[in-house]
């Protein structure tokens, strides 16, 4: 019996773009692979995303730590803040990667292809998550060598990893949106600086109660402080209280807004 003739264009196996799920999934895997390879080759960005937080941790622990009273060993207090700072450095480079693609013409080659806007950005975001996983692991290992002694159980470590993953995704999508509106790689780097500034106005390095009234209001009502307090509580056993729910709400809300905004800005930029 002869096999029935099939239309290759309608076959999701021979033509992945034919299916609503297979097409975007296959495109996403391709773009993720490309972005991860580029991140692996860009050793300068990876090294700096590790070196800068390590320098900051060394500075605060061994230079300022003896003069700052937090009610506990300062290294245990400051490491969660350094981890968030490390994540911020890693995610900020996503803006420059997206801007680089847009300014060098790579995206122009994709305009004639049936690729959804979020697919290209997904590659950069997943590469950011992988890069941050490496740098955060190195920073925590160095912190243990400096005297950091976490008391977290396996469940608490898993909860910490989950919260950090949400935060990394939110920051990476936000950075992707900033990269989509930047007219150059340098401008993208300037925009992403704003993402790196918030941890300094939080409880990362000193308790918020020691700040002047105006700065205390700002530090207590921005997303970084509850996330740091939650990570600190999970890793070192300090009370988490309502910070856990606030951290989760901030992270999920920021992720939803950042994903939507980045996709819209990228679509608008590529239509120009």
mmCIF file of N, CA and C in Angstrom, residues 119-253:
data_model
loop_
_atom_site.group_PDB
_atom_site.id
_atom_site.type_symbol
_atom_site.label_atom_id
_atom_site.label_comp_id
_atom_site.label_asym_id
_atom_site.label_seq_id
_atom_site.Cartn_x
_atom_site.Cartn_y
_atom_site.Cartn_z
ATOM 1 N N UNK A 119 10.905 35.459 21.484
ATOM 2 C CA UNK A 119 11.848 34.359 21.294
ATOM 3 C C UNK A 119 13.295 34.846 21.370
ATOM 4 N N UNK A 120 13.602 35.948 20.669
ATOM 5 C CA UNK A 120 14.966 36.479 20.692
ATOM 6 C C UNK A 120 15.343 36.910 22.101
ATOM 7 N N UNK A 121 14.423 37.575 22.773
ATOM 8 C CA UNK A 121 14.701 38.040 24.131
ATOM 9 C C UNK A 121 14.843 36.871 25.101
ATOM 10 N N UNK A 122 14.077 35.801 24.870
ATOM 11 C CA UNK A 122 14.172 34.627 25.738
ATOM 12 C C UNK A 122 15.579 34.060 25.741
ATOM 13 N N UNK A 123 16.223 34.035 24.586
ATOM 14 C CA UNK A 123 17.597 33.543 24.524
ATOM 15 C C UNK A 123 18.512 34.335 25.428
ATOM 16 N N UNK A 124 18.405 35.654 25.396
ATOM 17 C CA UNK A 124 19.246 36.503 26.238
ATOM 18 C C UNK A 124 18.925 36.315 27.719
ATOM 19 N N UNK A 125 17.646 36.173 28.040
ATOM 20 C CA UNK A 125 17.246 36.036 29.441
ATOM 21 C C UNK A 125 17.743 34.711 30.029
ATOM 22 N N UNK A 126 17.592 33.621 29.282
ATOM 23 C CA UNK A 126 18.054 32.321 29.774
ATOM 24 C C UNK A 126 19.575 32.324 29.932
ATOM 25 N N UNK A 127 20.283 32.957 29.003
ATOM 26 C CA UNK A 127 21.739 33.081 29.143
ATOM 27 C C UNK A 127 22.089 33.867 30.395
ATOM 28 N N UNK A 128 21.291 34.891 30.709
ATOM 29 C CA UNK A 128 21.509 35.669 31.931
ATOM 30 C C UNK A 128 21.323 34.810 33.172
ATOM 31 N N UNK A 129 20.297 33.956 33.166
ATOM 32 C CA UNK A 129 20.060 33.067 34.305
ATOM 33 C C UNK A 129 21.236 32.116 34.490
ATOM 34 N N UNK A 130 21.727 31.537 33.388
ATOM 35 C CA UNK A 130 22.867 30.616 33.475
ATOM 36 C C UNK A 130 24.111 31.332 33.987
ATOM 37 N N UNK A 131 24.354 32.537 33.466
ATOM 38 C CA UNK A 131 25.507 33.327 33.899
ATOM 39 C C UNK A 131 25.406 33.669 35.390
ATOM 40 N N UNK A 132 24.207 34.020 35.833
ATOM 41 C CA UNK A 132 24.010 34.369 37.237
ATOM 42 C C UNK A 132 24.155 33.158 38.152
ATOM 43 N N UNK A 133 23.749 31.994 37.673
ATOM 44 C CA UNK A 133 23.900 30.785 38.489
ATOM 45 C C UNK A 133 25.375 30.515 38.775
ATOM 46 N N UNK A 134 26.207 30.695 37.762
ATOM 47 C CA UNK A 134 27.653 30.480 37.941
ATOM 48 C C UNK A 134 28.238 31.508 38.890
ATOM 49 N N UNK A 135 27.961 32.795 38.638
ATOM 50 C CA UNK A 135 28.557 33.848 39.452
ATOM 51 C C UNK A 135 28.068 33.802 40.894
ATOM 52 N N UNK A 136 26.779 33.502 41.106
ATOM 53 C CA UNK A 136 26.254 33.432 42.473
ATOM 54 C C UNK A 136 26.877 32.280 43.244
ATOM 55 N N UNK A 137 27.061 31.148 42.591
ATOM 56 C CA UNK A 137 27.707 30.008 43.243
ATOM 57 C C UNK A 137 29.128 30.356 43.666
ATOM 58 N N UNK A 138 29.861 31.038 42.789
ATOM 59 C CA UNK A 138 31.236 31.433 43.116
ATOM 60 C C UNK A 138 31.250 32.406 44.284
ATOM 61 N N UNK A 139 30.344 33.377 44.284
ATOM 62 C CA UNK A 139 30.297 34.375 45.350
ATOM 63 C C UNK A 139 29.961 33.730 46.696
ATOM 64 N N UNK A 140 29.002 32.814 46.715
ATOM 65 C CA UNK A 140 28.650 32.147 47.973
ATOM 66 C C UNK A 140 29.813 31.300 48.470
ATOM 67 N N UNK A 141 30.502 30.613 47.541
ATOM 68 C CA UNK A 141 31.685 29.845 47.944
ATOM 69 C C UNK A 141 32.757 30.728 48.548
ATOM 70 N N UNK A 142 32.996 31.895 47.944
ATOM 71 C CA UNK A 142 33.983 32.832 48.485
ATOM 72 C C UNK A 142 33.528 33.374 49.834
ATOM 73 N N UNK A 143 32.227 33.592 49.994
ATOM 74 C CA UNK A 143 31.710 34.092 51.269
ATOM 75 C C UNK A 143 31.940 33.084 52.390
ATOM 76 N N UNK A 144 31.744 31.804 52.085
ATOM 77 C CA UNK A 144 32.005 30.762 53.090
ATOM 78 C C UNK A 144 33.481 30.782 53.487
ATOM 79 N N UNK A 145 34.359 31.000 52.513
ATOM 80 C CA UNK A 145 35.790 31.076 52.807
ATOM 81 C C UNK A 145 36.117 32.274 53.692
ATOM 82 N N UNK A 146 35.285 33.344 53.599
ATOM 83 C CA UNK A 146 35.502 34.546 54.418
ATOM 84 C C UNK A 146 34.845 34.460 55.781
ATOM 85 N N UNK A 147 34.129 33.357 56.041
ATOM 86 C CA UNK A 147 33.523 33.197 57.356
ATOM 87 C C UNK A 147 32.020 33.157 57.391
ATOM 88 N N UNK A 148 31.383 33.225 56.230
ATOM 89 C CA UNK A 148 29.929 33.135 56.177
ATOM 90 C C UNK A 148 29.492 31.736 56.568
ATOM 91 N N UNK A 149 28.554 31.638 57.515
ATOM 92 C CA UNK A 149 28.106 30.348 58.022
ATOM 93 C C UNK A 149 26.584 30.245 57.944
ATOM 94 N N UNK A 150 26.049 29.830 56.788
ATOM 95 C CA UNK A 150 24.598 29.675 56.654
ATOM 96 C C UNK A 150 24.094 28.502 57.485
ATOM 97 N N UNK A 151 22.883 28.627 57.975
ATOM 98 C CA UNK A 151 22.260 27.570 58.785
ATOM 99 C C UNK A 151 21.043 26.986 58.078
ATOM 100 N N UNK A 152 20.905 27.262 56.796
ATOM 101 C CA UNK A 152 19.708 26.866 56.056
ATOM 102 C C UNK A 152 19.622 25.360 55.876
ATOM 103 N N UNK A 153 18.393 24.862 55.935
ATOM 104 C CA UNK A 153 18.118 23.458 55.624
ATOM 105 C C UNK A 153 18.009 23.302 54.117
ATOM 106 N N UNK A 154 17.976 22.071 53.607
ATOM 107 C CA UNK A 154 17.793 21.886 52.155
ATOM 108 C C UNK A 154 16.548 22.577 51.610
ATOM 109 N N UNK A 155 15.452 22.545 52.383
ATOM 110 C CA UNK A 155 14.226 23.206 51.937
ATOM 111 C C UNK A 155 14.432 24.716 51.858
ATOM 112 N N UNK A 156 15.126 25.274 52.841
ATOM 113 C CA UNK A 156 15.382 26.724 52.833
ATOM 114 C C UNK A 156 16.329 27.121 51.703
ATOM 115 N N UNK A 157 17.316 26.264 51.413
ATOM 116 C CA UNK A 157 18.177 26.531 50.266
ATOM 117 C C UNK A 157 17.369 26.513 48.967
ATOM 118 N N UNK A 158 16.446 25.566 48.854
ATOM 119 C CA UNK A 158 15.606 25.478 47.656
ATOM 120 C C UNK A 158 14.707 26.707 47.539
ATOM 121 N N UNK A 159 14.149 27.164 48.667
ATOM 122 C CA UNK A 159 13.309 28.363 48.647
ATOM 123 C C UNK A 159 14.129 29.594 48.259
ATOM 124 N N UNK A 160 15.352 29.665 48.764
ATOM 125 C CA UNK A 160 16.240 30.775 48.404
ATOM 126 C C UNK A 160 16.538 30.756 46.910
ATOM 127 N N UNK A 161 16.860 29.575 46.381
ATOM 128 C CA UNK A 161 17.147 29.459 44.952
ATOM 129 C C UNK A 161 15.934 29.850 44.111
ATOM 130 N N UNK A 162 14.743 29.437 44.553
ATOM 131 C CA UNK A 162 13.529 29.783 43.812
ATOM 132 C C UNK A 162 13.268 31.276 43.792
ATOM 133 N N UNK A 163 13.451 31.934 44.950
ATOM 134 C CA UNK A 163 13.244 33.378 45.018
ATOM 135 C C UNK A 163 14.273 34.119 44.164
ATOM 136 N N UNK A 164 15.531 33.680 44.240
ATOM 137 C CA UNK A 164 16.571 34.310 43.427
ATOM 138 C C UNK A 164 16.312 34.115 41.936
ATOM 139 N N UNK A 165 15.781 32.940 41.567
ATOM 140 C CA UNK A 165 15.452 32.691 40.163
ATOM 141 C C UNK A 165 14.376 33.660 39.680
ATOM 142 N N UNK A 166 13.336 33.863 40.478
ATOM 143 C CA UNK A 166 12.293 34.822 40.121
ATOM 144 C C UNK A 166 12.871 36.216 39.959
ATOM 145 N N UNK A 167 13.755 36.579 40.899
ATOM 146 C CA UNK A 167 14.361 37.906 40.871
ATOM 147 C C UNK A 167 15.259 38.080 39.642
ATOM 148 N N UNK A 168 16.046 37.055 39.334
ATOM 149 C CA UNK A 168 16.916 37.113 38.156
ATOM 150 C C UNK A 168 16.080 37.242 36.885
ATOM 151 N N UNK A 169 15.027 36.459 36.773
ATOM 152 C CA UNK A 169 14.164 36.530 35.595
ATOM 153 C C UNK A 169 13.543 37.917 35.453
ATOM 154 N N UNK A 170 13.067 38.465 36.570
ATOM 155 C CA UNK A 170 12.453 39.790 36.530
ATOM 156 C C UNK A 170 13.464 40.846 36.092
ATOM 157 N N UNK A 171 14.653 40.836 36.694
ATOM 158 C CA UNK A 171 15.676 41.813 36.332
ATOM 159 C C UNK A 171 16.152 41.628 34.894
ATOM 160 N N UNK A 172 16.285 40.375 34.459
ATOM 161 C CA UNK A 172 16.777 40.109 33.108
ATOM 162 C C UNK A 172 15.782 40.585 32.058
ATOM 163 N N UNK A 173 14.490 40.362 32.289
ATOM 164 C CA UNK A 173 13.489 40.854 31.344
ATOM 165 C C UNK A 173 13.435 42.375 31.362
ATOM 166 N N UNK A 174 13.605 42.975 32.553
ATOM 167 C CA UNK A 174 13.656 44.435 32.622
ATOM 168 C C UNK A 174 14.854 44.962 31.842
ATOM 169 N N UNK A 175 16.005 44.310 32.012
ATOM 170 C CA UNK A 175 17.204 44.710 31.278
ATOM 171 C C UNK A 175 17.010 44.533 29.777
ATOM 172 N N UNK A 176 16.333 43.466 29.374
ATOM 173 C CA UNK A 176 16.061 43.254 27.948
ATOM 174 C C UNK A 176 15.216 44.393 27.379
ATOM 175 N N UNK A 177 14.251 44.864 28.163
ATOM 176 C CA UNK A 177 13.446 46.003 27.731
ATOM 177 C C UNK A 177 14.272 47.264 27.598
ATOM 178 N N UNK A 178 15.185 47.487 28.547
ATOM 179 C CA UNK A 178 16.062 48.658 28.465
ATOM 180 C C UNK A 178 16.971 48.563 27.244
ATOM 181 N N UNK A 179 17.449 47.348 26.953
ATOM 182 C CA UNK A 179 18.277 47.165 25.769
ATOM 183 C C UNK A 179 17.512 47.412 24.488
ATOM 184 N N UNK A 180 16.205 47.147 24.502
ATOM 185 C CA UNK A 180 15.391 47.332 23.300
ATOM 186 C C UNK A 180 15.177 48.805 22.961
ATOM 187 N N UNK A 181 15.239 49.675 23.961
ATOM 188 C CA UNK A 181 15.029 51.103 23.692
ATOM 189 C C UNK A 181 16.344 51.858 23.559
ATOM 190 N N UNK A 182 17.454 51.251 23.955
ATOM 191 C CA UNK A 182 18.749 51.923 23.872
ATOM 192 C C UNK A 182 19.197 52.026 22.417
ATOM 193 N N UNK A 183 19.766 53.147 22.063
ATOM 194 C CA UNK A 183 20.230 53.358 20.701
ATOM 195 C C UNK A 183 21.653 52.856 20.483
ATOM 196 N N UNK A 184 22.331 52.484 21.562
ATOM 197 C CA UNK A 184 23.694 51.968 21.450
ATOM 198 C C UNK A 184 23.972 51.077 22.647
ATOM 199 N N UNK A 185 25.042 50.298 22.551
ATOM 200 C CA UNK A 185 25.431 49.428 23.655
ATOM 201 C C UNK A 185 25.830 50.268 24.869
ATOM 202 N N UNK A 186 26.483 51.390 24.626
ATOM 203 C CA UNK A 186 26.901 52.263 25.717
ATOM 204 C C UNK A 186 25.685 52.829 26.455
ATOM 205 N N UNK A 187 24.668 53.232 25.704
ATOM 206 C CA UNK A 187 23.448 53.749 26.327
ATOM 207 C C UNK A 187 22.755 52.669 27.151
ATOM 208 N N UNK A 188 22.775 51.440 26.656
ATOM 209 C CA UNK A 188 22.181 50.335 27.409
ATOM 210 C C UNK A 188 22.908 50.138 28.734
ATOM 211 N N UNK A 189 24.225 50.265 28.722
ATOM 212 C CA UNK A 189 24.986 50.152 29.955
ATOM 213 C C UNK A 189 24.634 51.243 30.944
ATOM 214 N N UNK A 190 24.378 52.450 30.437
ATOM 215 C CA UNK A 190 23.988 53.563 31.308
ATOM 216 C C UNK A 190 22.618 53.327 31.912
ATOM 217 N N UNK A 191 21.671 52.861 31.096
ATOM 218 C CA UNK A 191 20.328 52.582 31.604
ATOM 219 C C UNK A 191 20.358 51.521 32.701
ATOM 220 N N UNK A 192 21.153 50.482 32.482
ATOM 221 C CA UNK A 192 21.181 49.378 33.440
ATOM 222 C C UNK A 192 21.827 49.769 34.762
ATOM 223 N N UNK A 193 22.555 50.893 34.787
ATOM 224 C CA UNK A 193 23.145 51.354 36.046
ATOM 225 C C UNK A 193 22.075 51.596 37.105
ATOM 226 N N UNK A 194 20.892 52.037 36.647
ATOM 227 C CA UNK A 194 19.810 52.285 37.597
ATOM 228 C C UNK A 194 19.429 51.007 38.341
ATOM 229 N N UNK A 195 19.527 49.863 37.684
ATOM 230 C CA UNK A 195 19.214 48.589 38.318
ATOM 231 C C UNK A 195 20.222 48.254 39.409
ATOM 232 N N UNK A 196 21.451 48.724 39.253
ATOM 233 C CA UNK A 196 22.508 48.394 40.203
ATOM 234 C C UNK A 196 22.512 49.328 41.395
ATOM 235 N N UNK A 197 21.760 50.415 41.312
ATOM 236 C CA UNK A 197 21.802 51.413 42.372
ATOM 237 C C UNK A 197 20.863 51.081 43.525
ATOM 238 N N UNK A 198 19.740 50.414 43.254
ATOM 239 C CA UNK A 198 18.740 50.147 44.289
ATOM 240 C C UNK A 198 19.276 49.378 45.502
ATOM 241 N N UNK A 199 20.141 48.342 45.322
ATOM 242 C CA UNK A 199 20.627 47.634 46.514
ATOM 243 C C UNK A 199 21.335 48.522 47.531
ATOM 244 N N UNK A 200 21.910 49.637 47.074
ATOM 245 C CA UNK A 200 22.583 50.541 48.011
ATOM 246 C C UNK A 200 21.584 51.333 48.849
ATOM 247 N N UNK A 201 20.335 51.400 48.377
ATOM 248 C CA UNK A 201 19.277 52.073 49.142
ATOM 249 C C UNK A 201 18.351 51.040 49.766
ATOM 250 N N UNK A 202 18.932 50.006 50.323
ATOM 251 C CA UNK A 202 18.155 48.929 50.942
ATOM 252 C C UNK A 202 18.848 48.498 52.230
ATOM 253 N N UNK A 203 18.416 47.376 52.757
ATOM 254 C CA UNK A 203 19.037 46.852 53.978
ATOM 255 C C UNK A 203 20.207 45.936 53.661
ATOM 256 N N UNK A 204 20.787 46.072 52.459
ATOM 257 C CA UNK A 204 21.871 45.175 52.045
ATOM 258 C C UNK A 204 23.098 45.326 52.918
ATOM 259 N N UNK A 205 23.456 46.556 53.289
ATOM 260 C CA UNK A 205 24.722 46.800 53.973
ATOM 261 C C UNK A 205 24.563 47.299 55.406
ATOM 262 N N UNK A 206 23.457 47.986 55.687
ATOM 263 C CA UNK A 206 23.186 48.461 57.047
ATOM 264 C C UNK A 206 21.698 48.314 57.323
ATOM 265 N N UNK A 207 21.287 48.150 58.578
ATOM 266 C CA UNK A 207 19.858 48.104 58.890
ATOM 267 C C UNK A 207 19.184 49.414 58.497
ATOM 268 N N UNK A 208 17.959 49.317 58.017
ATOM 269 C CA UNK A 208 17.247 50.513 57.575
ATOM 270 C C UNK A 208 16.977 51.474 58.722
ATOM 271 N N UNK A 209 16.928 50.976 59.957
ATOM 272 C CA UNK A 209 16.666 51.839 61.098
ATOM 273 C C UNK A 209 17.764 52.839 61.372
ATOM 274 N N UNK A 210 18.954 52.629 60.829
ATOM 275 C CA UNK A 210 20.068 53.561 61.036
ATOM 276 C C UNK A 210 20.089 54.685 60.013
ATOM 277 N N UNK A 211 19.192 54.640 59.030
ATOM 278 C CA UNK A 211 19.192 55.639 57.959
ATOM 279 C C UNK A 211 18.379 56.856 58.349
ATOM 280 N N UNK A 212 18.666 58.011 57.716
ATOM 281 C CA UNK A 212 17.805 59.188 57.901
ATOM 282 C C UNK A 212 16.374 58.876 57.484
ATOM 283 N N UNK A 213 15.432 59.665 57.990
ATOM 284 C CA UNK A 213 14.011 59.362 57.816
ATOM 285 C C UNK A 213 13.614 59.202 56.350
ATOM 286 N N UNK A 214 14.066 60.110 55.483
ATOM 287 C CA UNK A 214 13.668 60.055 54.076
ATOM 288 C C UNK A 214 14.215 58.795 53.414
ATOM 289 N N UNK A 215 15.500 58.502 53.634
ATOM 290 C CA UNK A 215 16.091 57.307 53.028
ATOM 291 C C UNK A 215 15.484 56.035 53.607
ATOM 292 N N UNK A 216 15.092 56.078 54.888
ATOM 293 C CA UNK A 216 14.487 54.892 55.494
ATOM 294 C C UNK A 216 13.154 54.566 54.828
ATOM 295 N N UNK A 217 12.365 55.589 54.529
ATOM 296 C CA UNK A 217 11.088 55.363 53.844
ATOM 297 C C UNK A 217 11.321 54.739 52.467
ATOM 298 N N UNK A 218 12.310 55.260 51.755
ATOM 299 C CA UNK A 218 12.618 54.724 50.419
ATOM 300 C C UNK A 218 13.090 53.274 50.518
ATOM 301 N N UNK A 219 14.008 53.004 51.427
ATOM 302 C CA UNK A 219 14.600 51.666 51.528
ATOM 303 C C UNK A 219 13.587 50.622 51.988
ATOM 304 N N UNK A 220 12.614 51.038 52.775
ATOM 305 C CA UNK A 220 11.638 50.078 53.291
ATOM 306 C C UNK A 220 10.469 49.858 52.344
ATOM 307 N N UNK A 221 10.370 50.654 51.291
ATOM 308 C CA UNK A 221 9.244 50.526 50.360
ATOM 309 C C UNK A 221 9.731 50.365 48.925
ATOM 310 N N UNK A 222 10.728 49.564 48.736
ATOM 311 C CA UNK A 222 11.215 49.200 47.416
ATOM 312 C C UNK A 222 11.477 47.695 47.409
ATOM 313 N N UNK A 223 11.528 47.060 46.229
ATOM 314 C CA UNK A 223 11.531 45.586 46.175
ATOM 315 C C UNK A 223 12.771 44.919 46.742
ATOM 316 N N UNK A 224 13.927 45.579 46.747
ATOM 317 C CA UNK A 224 15.166 44.902 47.125
ATOM 318 C C UNK A 224 15.178 44.531 48.606
ATOM 319 N N UNK A 225 14.694 45.432 49.464
ATOM 320 C CA UNK A 225 14.766 45.183 50.909
ATOM 321 C C UNK A 225 14.028 43.918 51.334
ATOM 322 N N UNK A 226 12.747 43.710 50.966
ATOM 323 C CA UNK A 226 12.096 42.461 51.385
ATOM 324 C C UNK A 226 12.741 41.212 50.798
ATOM 325 N N UNK A 227 13.294 41.316 49.591
ATOM 326 C CA UNK A 227 13.969 40.148 49.013
ATOM 327 C C UNK A 227 15.234 39.828 49.802
ATOM 328 N N UNK A 228 16.006 40.863 50.145
ATOM 329 C CA UNK A 228 17.219 40.641 50.935
ATOM 330 C C UNK A 228 16.874 40.087 52.310
ATOM 331 N N UNK A 229 15.862 40.657 52.946
ATOM 332 C CA UNK A 229 15.477 40.190 54.279
ATOM 333 C C UNK A 229 15.012 38.736 54.233
ATOM 334 N N UNK A 230 14.332 38.355 53.166
ATOM 335 C CA UNK A 230 13.880 36.969 53.031
ATOM 336 C C UNK A 230 15.060 36.033 52.826
ATOM 337 N N UNK A 231 15.974 36.400 51.931
ATOM 338 C CA UNK A 231 17.164 35.574 51.693
ATOM 339 C C UNK A 231 17.995 35.480 52.964
ATOM 340 N N UNK A 232 18.135 36.593 53.656
ATOM 341 C CA UNK A 232 18.904 36.600 54.911
ATOM 342 C C UNK A 232 18.258 35.689 55.949
ATOM 343 N N UNK A 233 16.942 35.765 56.044
ATOM 344 C CA UNK A 233 16.248 34.930 57.014
ATOM 345 C C UNK A 233 16.345 33.450 56.687
ATOM 346 N N UNK A 234 16.205 33.116 55.395
ATOM 347 C CA UNK A 234 16.282 31.713 54.993
ATOM 348 C C UNK A 234 17.672 31.134 55.202
ATOM 349 N N UNK A 235 18.706 31.933 54.937
ATOM 350 C CA UNK A 235 20.072 31.412 55.014
ATOM 351 C C UNK A 235 20.661 31.445 56.419
ATOM 352 N N UNK A 236 20.283 32.441 57.202
ATOM 353 C CA UNK A 236 20.929 32.607 58.512
ATOM 354 C C UNK A 236 19.983 32.450 59.689
ATOM 355 N N UNK A 237 18.710 32.207 59.442
ATOM 356 C CA UNK A 237 17.786 31.935 60.537
ATOM 357 C C UNK A 237 17.194 33.149 61.213
ATOM 358 N N UNK A 238 17.397 34.350 60.669
ATOM 359 C CA UNK A 238 16.764 35.532 61.238
ATOM 360 C C UNK A 238 15.288 35.545 60.859
ATOM 361 N N UNK A 239 14.441 36.247 61.629
ATOM 362 C CA UNK A 239 13.002 36.243 61.329
ATOM 363 C C UNK A 239 12.705 36.815 59.944
ATOM 364 N N UNK A 240 11.827 36.133 59.228
ATOM 365 C CA UNK A 240 11.430 36.593 57.901
ATOM 366 C C UNK A 240 10.177 37.442 57.980
ATOM 367 N N UNK A 241 9.211 37.010 58.781
ATOM 368 C CA UNK A 241 7.980 37.764 58.939
ATOM 369 C C UNK A 241 7.239 37.945 57.628
ATOM 370 N N UNK A 242 6.689 39.155 57.452
ATOM 371 C CA UNK A 242 5.942 39.443 56.238
ATOM 372 C C UNK A 242 6.816 39.731 55.034
ATOM 373 N N UNK A 243 8.139 39.773 55.239
ATOM 374 C CA UNK A 243 9.036 40.072 54.114
ATOM 375 C C UNK A 243 8.963 38.995 53.038
ATOM 376 N N UNK A 244 8.698 37.748 53.444
ATOM 377 C CA UNK A 244 8.651 36.666 52.479
ATOM 378 C C UNK A 244 7.548 36.863 51.449
ATOM 379 N N UNK A 245 6.351 37.179 51.917
ATOM 380 C CA UNK A 245 5.244 37.392 50.988
ATOM 381 C C UNK A 245 5.462 38.650 50.155
ATOM 382 N N UNK A 246 6.019 39.687 50.791
ATOM 383 C CA UNK A 246 6.305 40.917 50.042
ATOM 384 C C UNK A 246 7.342 40.656 48.952
ATOM 385 N N UNK A 247 8.374 39.870 49.273
ATOM 386 C CA UNK A 247 9.404 39.545 48.285
ATOM 387 C C UNK A 247 8.824 38.767 47.113
ATOM 388 N N UNK A 248 7.950 37.804 47.424
ATOM 389 C CA UNK A 248 7.320 37.006 46.372
ATOM 390 C C UNK A 248 6.425 37.880 45.494
ATOM 391 N N UNK A 249 5.646 38.762 46.130
ATOM 392 C CA UNK A 249 4.748 39.634 45.372
ATOM 393 C C UNK A 249 5.528 40.593 44.476
ATOM 394 N N UNK A 250 6.585 41.187 45.025
ATOM 395 C CA UNK A 250 7.417 42.096 44.233
ATOM 396 C C UNK A 250 8.038 41.359 43.045
ATOM 397 N N UNK A 251 8.577 40.175 43.286
ATOM 398 C CA UNK A 251 9.275 39.440 42.229
ATOM 399 C C UNK A 251 8.326 39.015 41.119
ATOM 400 N N UNK A 252 7.175 38.455 41.483
ATOM 401 C CA UNK A 252 6.204 38.018 40.478
ATOM 402 C C UNK A 252 5.646 39.211 39.716
ATOM 403 N N UNK A 253 5.301 40.282 40.446
ATOM 404 C CA UNK A 253 4.768 41.473 39.787
ATOM 405 C C UNK A 253 5.774 42.108 38.846
#
